[in-house]
JSON list of C-alpha atoms in Angstrom, two decimals:
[
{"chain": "A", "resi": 28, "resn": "UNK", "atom": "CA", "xyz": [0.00, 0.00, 0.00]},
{"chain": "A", "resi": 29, "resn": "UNK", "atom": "CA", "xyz": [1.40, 3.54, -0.88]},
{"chain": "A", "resi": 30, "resn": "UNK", "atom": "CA", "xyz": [0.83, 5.49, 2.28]},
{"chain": "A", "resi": 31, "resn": "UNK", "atom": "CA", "xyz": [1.25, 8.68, 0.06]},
{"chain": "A", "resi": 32, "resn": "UNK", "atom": "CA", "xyz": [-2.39, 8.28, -1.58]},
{"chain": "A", "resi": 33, "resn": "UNK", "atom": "CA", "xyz": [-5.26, 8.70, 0.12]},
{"chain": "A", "resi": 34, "resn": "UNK", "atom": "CA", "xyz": [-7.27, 5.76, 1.83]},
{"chain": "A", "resi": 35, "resn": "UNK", "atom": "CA", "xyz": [-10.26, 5.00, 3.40]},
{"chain": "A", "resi": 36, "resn": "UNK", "atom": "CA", "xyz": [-11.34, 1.46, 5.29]},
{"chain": "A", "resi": 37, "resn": "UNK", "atom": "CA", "xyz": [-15.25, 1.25, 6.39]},
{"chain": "A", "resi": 38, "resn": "UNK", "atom": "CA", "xyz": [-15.77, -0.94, 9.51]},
{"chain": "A", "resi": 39, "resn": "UNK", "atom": "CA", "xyz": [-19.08, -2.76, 8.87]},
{"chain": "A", "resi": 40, "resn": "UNK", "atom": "CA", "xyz": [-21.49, -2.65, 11.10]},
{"chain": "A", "resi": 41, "resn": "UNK", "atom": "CA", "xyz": [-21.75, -5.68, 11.49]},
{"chain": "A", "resi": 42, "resn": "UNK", "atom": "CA", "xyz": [-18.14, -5.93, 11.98]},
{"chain": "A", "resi": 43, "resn": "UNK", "atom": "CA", "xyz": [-15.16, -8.31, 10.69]},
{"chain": "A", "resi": 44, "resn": "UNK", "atom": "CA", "xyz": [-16.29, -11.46, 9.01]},
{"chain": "A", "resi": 45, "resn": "UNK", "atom": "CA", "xyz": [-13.04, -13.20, 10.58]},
{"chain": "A", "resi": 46, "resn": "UNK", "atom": "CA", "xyz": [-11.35, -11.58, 13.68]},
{"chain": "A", "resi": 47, "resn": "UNK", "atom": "CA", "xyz": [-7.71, -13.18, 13.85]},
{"chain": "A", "resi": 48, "resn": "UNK", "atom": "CA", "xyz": [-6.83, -14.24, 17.68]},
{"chain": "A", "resi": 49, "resn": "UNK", "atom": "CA", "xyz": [-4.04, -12.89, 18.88]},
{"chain": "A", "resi": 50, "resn": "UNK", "atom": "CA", "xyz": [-1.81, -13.35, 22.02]},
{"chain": "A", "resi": 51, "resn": "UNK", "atom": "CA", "xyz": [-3.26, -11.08, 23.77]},
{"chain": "A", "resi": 52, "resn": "UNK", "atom": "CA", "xyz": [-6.85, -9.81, 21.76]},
{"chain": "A", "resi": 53, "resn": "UNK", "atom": "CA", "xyz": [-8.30, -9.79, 18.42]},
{"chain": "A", "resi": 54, "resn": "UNK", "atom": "CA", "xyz": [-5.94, -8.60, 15.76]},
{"chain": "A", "resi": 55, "resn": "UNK", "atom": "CA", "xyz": [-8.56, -6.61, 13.67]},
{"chain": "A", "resi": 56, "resn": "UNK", "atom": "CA", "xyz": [-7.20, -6.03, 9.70]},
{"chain": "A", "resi": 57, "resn": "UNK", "atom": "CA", "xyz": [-5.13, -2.94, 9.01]},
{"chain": "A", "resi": 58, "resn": "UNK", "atom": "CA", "xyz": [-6.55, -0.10, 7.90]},
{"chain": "A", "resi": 59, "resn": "UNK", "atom": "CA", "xyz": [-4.61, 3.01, 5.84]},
{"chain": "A", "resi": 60, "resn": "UNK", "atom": "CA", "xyz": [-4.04, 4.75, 9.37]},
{"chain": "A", "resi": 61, "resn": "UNK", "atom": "CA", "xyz": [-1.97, 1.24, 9.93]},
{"chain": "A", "resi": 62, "resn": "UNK", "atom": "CA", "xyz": [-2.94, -0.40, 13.34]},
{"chain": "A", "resi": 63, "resn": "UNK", "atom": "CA", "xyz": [-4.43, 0.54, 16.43]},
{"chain": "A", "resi": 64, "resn": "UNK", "atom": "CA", "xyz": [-6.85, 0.35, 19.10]},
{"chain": "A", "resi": 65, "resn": "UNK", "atom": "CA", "xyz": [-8.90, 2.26, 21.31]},
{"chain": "A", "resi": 66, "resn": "UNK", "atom": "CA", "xyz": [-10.03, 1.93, 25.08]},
{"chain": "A", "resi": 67, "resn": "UNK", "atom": "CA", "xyz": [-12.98, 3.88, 26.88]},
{"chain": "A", "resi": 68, "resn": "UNK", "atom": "CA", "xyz": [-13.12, 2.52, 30.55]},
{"chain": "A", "resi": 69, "resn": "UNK", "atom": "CA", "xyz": [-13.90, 4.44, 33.81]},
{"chain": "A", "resi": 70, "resn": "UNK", "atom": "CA", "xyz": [-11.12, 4.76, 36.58]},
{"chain": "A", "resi": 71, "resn": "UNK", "atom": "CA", "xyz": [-10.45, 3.86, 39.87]},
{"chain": "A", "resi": 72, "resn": "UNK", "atom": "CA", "xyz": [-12.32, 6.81, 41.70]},
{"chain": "A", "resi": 73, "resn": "UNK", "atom": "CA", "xyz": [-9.98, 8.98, 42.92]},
{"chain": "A", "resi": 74, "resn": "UNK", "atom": "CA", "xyz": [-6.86, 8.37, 41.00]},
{"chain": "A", "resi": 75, "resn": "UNK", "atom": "CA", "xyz": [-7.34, 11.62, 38.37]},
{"chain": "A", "resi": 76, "resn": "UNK", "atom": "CA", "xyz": [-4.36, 13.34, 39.80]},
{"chain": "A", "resi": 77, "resn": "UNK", "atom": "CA", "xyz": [-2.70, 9.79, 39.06]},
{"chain": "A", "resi": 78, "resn": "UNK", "atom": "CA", "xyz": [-3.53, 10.19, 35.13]},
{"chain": "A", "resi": 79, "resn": "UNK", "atom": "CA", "xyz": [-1.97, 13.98, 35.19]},
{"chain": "A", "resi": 80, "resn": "UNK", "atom": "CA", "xyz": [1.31, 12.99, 36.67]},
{"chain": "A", "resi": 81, "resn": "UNK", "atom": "CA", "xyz": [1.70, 9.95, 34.37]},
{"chain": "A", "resi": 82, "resn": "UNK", "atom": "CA", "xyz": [1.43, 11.94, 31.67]},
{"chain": "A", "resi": 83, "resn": "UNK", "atom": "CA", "xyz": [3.46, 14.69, 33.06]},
{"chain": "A", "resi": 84, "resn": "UNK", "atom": "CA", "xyz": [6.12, 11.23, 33.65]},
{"chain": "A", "resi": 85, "resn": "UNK", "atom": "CA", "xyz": [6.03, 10.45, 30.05]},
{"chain": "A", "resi": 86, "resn": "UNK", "atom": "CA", "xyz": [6.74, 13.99, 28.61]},
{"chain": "A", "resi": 87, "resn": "UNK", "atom": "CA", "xyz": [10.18, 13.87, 30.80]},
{"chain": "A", "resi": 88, "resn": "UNK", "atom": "CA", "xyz": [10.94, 10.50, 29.61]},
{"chain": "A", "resi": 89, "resn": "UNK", "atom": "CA", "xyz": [10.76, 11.64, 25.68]},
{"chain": "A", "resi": 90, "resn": "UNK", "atom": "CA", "xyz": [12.69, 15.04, 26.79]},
{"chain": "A", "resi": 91, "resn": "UNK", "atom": "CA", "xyz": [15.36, 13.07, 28.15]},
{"chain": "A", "resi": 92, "resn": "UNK", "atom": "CA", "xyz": [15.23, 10.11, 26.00]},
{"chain": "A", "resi": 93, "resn": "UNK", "atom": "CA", "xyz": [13.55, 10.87, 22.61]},
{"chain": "A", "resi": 94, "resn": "UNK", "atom": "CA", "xyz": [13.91, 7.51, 21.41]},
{"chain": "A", "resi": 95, "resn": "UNK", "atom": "CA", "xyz": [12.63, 5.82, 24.38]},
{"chain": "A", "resi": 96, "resn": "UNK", "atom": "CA", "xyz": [8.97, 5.11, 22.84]},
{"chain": "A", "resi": 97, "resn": "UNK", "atom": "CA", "xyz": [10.72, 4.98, 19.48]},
{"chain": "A", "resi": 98, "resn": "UNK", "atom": "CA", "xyz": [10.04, 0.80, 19.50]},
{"chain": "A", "resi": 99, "resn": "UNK", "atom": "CA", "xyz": [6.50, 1.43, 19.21]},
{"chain": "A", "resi": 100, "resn": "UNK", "atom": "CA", "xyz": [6.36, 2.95, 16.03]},
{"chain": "A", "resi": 101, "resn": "UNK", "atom": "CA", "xyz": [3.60, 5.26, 17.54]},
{"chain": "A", "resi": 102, "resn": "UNK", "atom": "CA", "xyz": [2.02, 7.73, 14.93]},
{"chain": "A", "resi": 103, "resn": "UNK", "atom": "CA", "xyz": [-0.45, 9.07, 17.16]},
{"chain": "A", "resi": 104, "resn": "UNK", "atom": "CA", "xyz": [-1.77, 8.22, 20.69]},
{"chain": "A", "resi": 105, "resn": "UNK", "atom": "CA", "xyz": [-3.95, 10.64, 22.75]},
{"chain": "A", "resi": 106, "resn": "UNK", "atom": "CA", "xyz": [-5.65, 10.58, 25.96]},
{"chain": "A", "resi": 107, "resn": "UNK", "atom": "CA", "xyz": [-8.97, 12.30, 27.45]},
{"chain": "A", "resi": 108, "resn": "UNK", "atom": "CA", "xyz": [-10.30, 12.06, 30.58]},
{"chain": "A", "resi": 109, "resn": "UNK", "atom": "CA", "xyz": [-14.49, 12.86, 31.13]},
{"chain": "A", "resi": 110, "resn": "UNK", "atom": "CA", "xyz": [-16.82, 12.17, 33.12]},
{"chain": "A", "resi": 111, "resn": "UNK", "atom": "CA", "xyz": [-20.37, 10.49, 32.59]},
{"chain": "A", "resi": 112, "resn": "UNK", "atom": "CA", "xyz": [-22.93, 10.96, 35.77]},
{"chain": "A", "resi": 113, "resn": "UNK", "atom": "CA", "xyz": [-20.37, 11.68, 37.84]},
{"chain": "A", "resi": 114, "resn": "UNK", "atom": "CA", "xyz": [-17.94, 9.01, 37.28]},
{"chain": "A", "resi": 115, "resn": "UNK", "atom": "CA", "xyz": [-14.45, 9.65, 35.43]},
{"chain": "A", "resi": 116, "resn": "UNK", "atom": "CA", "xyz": [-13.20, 7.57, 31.82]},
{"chain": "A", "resi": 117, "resn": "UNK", "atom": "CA", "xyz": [-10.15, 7.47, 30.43]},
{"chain": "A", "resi": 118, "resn": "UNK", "atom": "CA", "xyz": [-10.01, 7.32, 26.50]},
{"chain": "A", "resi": 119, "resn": "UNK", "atom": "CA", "xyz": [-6.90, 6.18, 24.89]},
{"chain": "A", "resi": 120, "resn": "UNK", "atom": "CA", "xyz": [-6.25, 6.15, 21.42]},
{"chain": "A", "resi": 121, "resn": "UNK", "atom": "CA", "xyz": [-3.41, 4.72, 19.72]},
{"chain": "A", "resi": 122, "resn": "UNK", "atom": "CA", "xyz": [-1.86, 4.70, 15.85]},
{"chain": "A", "resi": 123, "resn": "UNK", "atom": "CA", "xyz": [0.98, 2.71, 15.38]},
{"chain": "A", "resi": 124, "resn": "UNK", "atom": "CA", "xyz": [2.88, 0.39, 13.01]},
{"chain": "A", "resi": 125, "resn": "UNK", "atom": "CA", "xyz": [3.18, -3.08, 14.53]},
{"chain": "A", "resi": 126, "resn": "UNK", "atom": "CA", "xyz": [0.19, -5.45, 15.21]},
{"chain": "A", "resi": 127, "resn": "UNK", "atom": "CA", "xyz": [-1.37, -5.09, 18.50]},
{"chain": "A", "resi": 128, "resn": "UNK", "atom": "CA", "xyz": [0.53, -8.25, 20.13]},
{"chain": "A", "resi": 129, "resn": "UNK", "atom": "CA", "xyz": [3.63, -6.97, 19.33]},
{"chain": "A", "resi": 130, "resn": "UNK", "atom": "CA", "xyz": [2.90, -3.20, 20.55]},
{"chain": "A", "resi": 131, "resn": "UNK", "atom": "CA", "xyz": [1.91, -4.91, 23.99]},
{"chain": "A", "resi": 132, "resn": "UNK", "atom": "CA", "xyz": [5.12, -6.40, 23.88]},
{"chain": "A", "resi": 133, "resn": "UNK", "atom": "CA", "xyz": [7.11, -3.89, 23.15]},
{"chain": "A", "resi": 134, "resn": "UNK", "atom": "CA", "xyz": [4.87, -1.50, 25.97]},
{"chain": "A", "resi": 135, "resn": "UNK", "atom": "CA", "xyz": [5.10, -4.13, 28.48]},
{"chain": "A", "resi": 136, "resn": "UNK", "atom": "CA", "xyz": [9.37, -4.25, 27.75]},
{"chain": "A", "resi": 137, "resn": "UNK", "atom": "CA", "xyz": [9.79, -0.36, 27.71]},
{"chain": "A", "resi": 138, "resn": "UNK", "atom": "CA", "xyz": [7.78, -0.21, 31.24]},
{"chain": "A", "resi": 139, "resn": "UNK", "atom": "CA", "xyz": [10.26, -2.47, 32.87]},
{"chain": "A", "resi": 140, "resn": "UNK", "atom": "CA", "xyz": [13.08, -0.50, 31.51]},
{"chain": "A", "resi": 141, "resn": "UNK", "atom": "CA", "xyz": [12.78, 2.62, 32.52]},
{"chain": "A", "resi": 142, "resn": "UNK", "atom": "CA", "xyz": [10.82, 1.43, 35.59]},
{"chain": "A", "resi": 143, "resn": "UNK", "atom": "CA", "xyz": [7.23, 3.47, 34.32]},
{"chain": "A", "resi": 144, "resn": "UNK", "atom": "CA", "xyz": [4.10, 1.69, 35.01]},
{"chain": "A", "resi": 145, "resn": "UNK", "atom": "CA", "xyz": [1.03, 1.79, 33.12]},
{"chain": "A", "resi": 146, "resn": "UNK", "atom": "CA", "xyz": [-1.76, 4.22, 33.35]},
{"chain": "A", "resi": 147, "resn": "UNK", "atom": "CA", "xyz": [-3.88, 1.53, 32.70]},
{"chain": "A", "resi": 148, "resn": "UNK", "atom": "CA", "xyz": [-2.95, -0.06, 36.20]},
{"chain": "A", "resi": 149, "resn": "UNK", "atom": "CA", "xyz": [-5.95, 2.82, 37.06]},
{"chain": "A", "resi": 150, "resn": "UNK", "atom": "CA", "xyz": [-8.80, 1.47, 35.09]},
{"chain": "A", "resi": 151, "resn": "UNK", "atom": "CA", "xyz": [-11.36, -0.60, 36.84]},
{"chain": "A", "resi": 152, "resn": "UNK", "atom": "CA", "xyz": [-10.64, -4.11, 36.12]},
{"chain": "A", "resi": 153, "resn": "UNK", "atom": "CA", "xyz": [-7.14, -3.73, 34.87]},
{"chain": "A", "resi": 154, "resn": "UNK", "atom": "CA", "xyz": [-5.32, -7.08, 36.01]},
{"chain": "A", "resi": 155, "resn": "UNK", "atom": "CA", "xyz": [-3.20, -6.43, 38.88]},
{"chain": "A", "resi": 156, "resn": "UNK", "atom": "CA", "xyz": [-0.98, -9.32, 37.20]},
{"chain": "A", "resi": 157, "resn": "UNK", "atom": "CA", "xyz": [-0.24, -7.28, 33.80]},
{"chain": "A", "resi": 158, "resn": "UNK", "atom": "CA", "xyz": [4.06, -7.66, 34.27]},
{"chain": "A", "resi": 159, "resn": "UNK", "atom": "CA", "xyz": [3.88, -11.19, 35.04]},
{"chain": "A", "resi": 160, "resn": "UNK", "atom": "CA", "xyz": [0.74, -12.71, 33.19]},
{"chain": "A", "resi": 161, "resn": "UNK", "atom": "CA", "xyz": [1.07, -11.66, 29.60]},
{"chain": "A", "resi": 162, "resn": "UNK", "atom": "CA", "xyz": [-2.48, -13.18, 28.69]},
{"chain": "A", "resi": 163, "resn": "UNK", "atom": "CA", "xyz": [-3.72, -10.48, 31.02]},
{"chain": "A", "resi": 164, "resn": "UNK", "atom": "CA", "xyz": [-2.17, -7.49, 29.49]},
{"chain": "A", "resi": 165, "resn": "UNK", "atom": "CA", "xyz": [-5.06, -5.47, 27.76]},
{"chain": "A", "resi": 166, "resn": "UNK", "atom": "CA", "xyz": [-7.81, -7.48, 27.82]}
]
């Protein structure tokens, strides 16, 4: 595919025919944006401030290592925080060039190097396991 012409990929609405089975989720086809996935889930109560200094931890990372994310071939990734009837959701979307198993990977390998944690470890549900128990990681 020549990323230098434009593209466009329609999810159906009834959604993929065949969803490959990854390691660690589906591994949906890739569209011209290349892969990536998306995660709406509401947060531990309480631990806002926690989302604001991880992202505040990241920024110095990159300033002091600009290459330290560099494995994850991230185009794009953004956060948002909001709240619905009171309670607080994190939205996290990611554009990157590796499939999703790898990206986890590669996530999972960067947090133990430089000793970062995941935000994620602040989403209801998140498995407490994630480091250890790589069939946990983002499910």
């Amino acid at each position: 595919k020549d990323w230098t012409k434009p593209a466009a990929m329609a999810i159906p609405k009834e959604g993929y025919d065949k969803v490959e089975q990854g390691r660690y989720g589906p591994i949906f086809p890739k569209t011209p944006a290349c892969y990536g996935f998306s995660i709406i889930a509401k947060i531990v109560p309480g631990s806002e401030e926690k989302f604001y200094k991880y992202a505040s931890n990241i920024e110095k990372a990159v300033a002091g290592q600009p290459d330290v994310l560099a494995v994850l071939k991230l185009h794009y990734l953004r956060w948002n925080l909001f709240t619905i009837k009171g309670d607080t959701y994190f939205q996290y979307m990611g554009i990157f060039d590796t499939e999703f198993d790898k990206y986890t990977e590669d996530a999972v390998a960067i947090f133990a190097r430089t000793g970062l944690n995941t935000v994620f470890e602040n989403l209801e549900g998140f498995p407490k396991d994630w480091k250890t128990n790589p069939m946990n990681r983002l499910r």
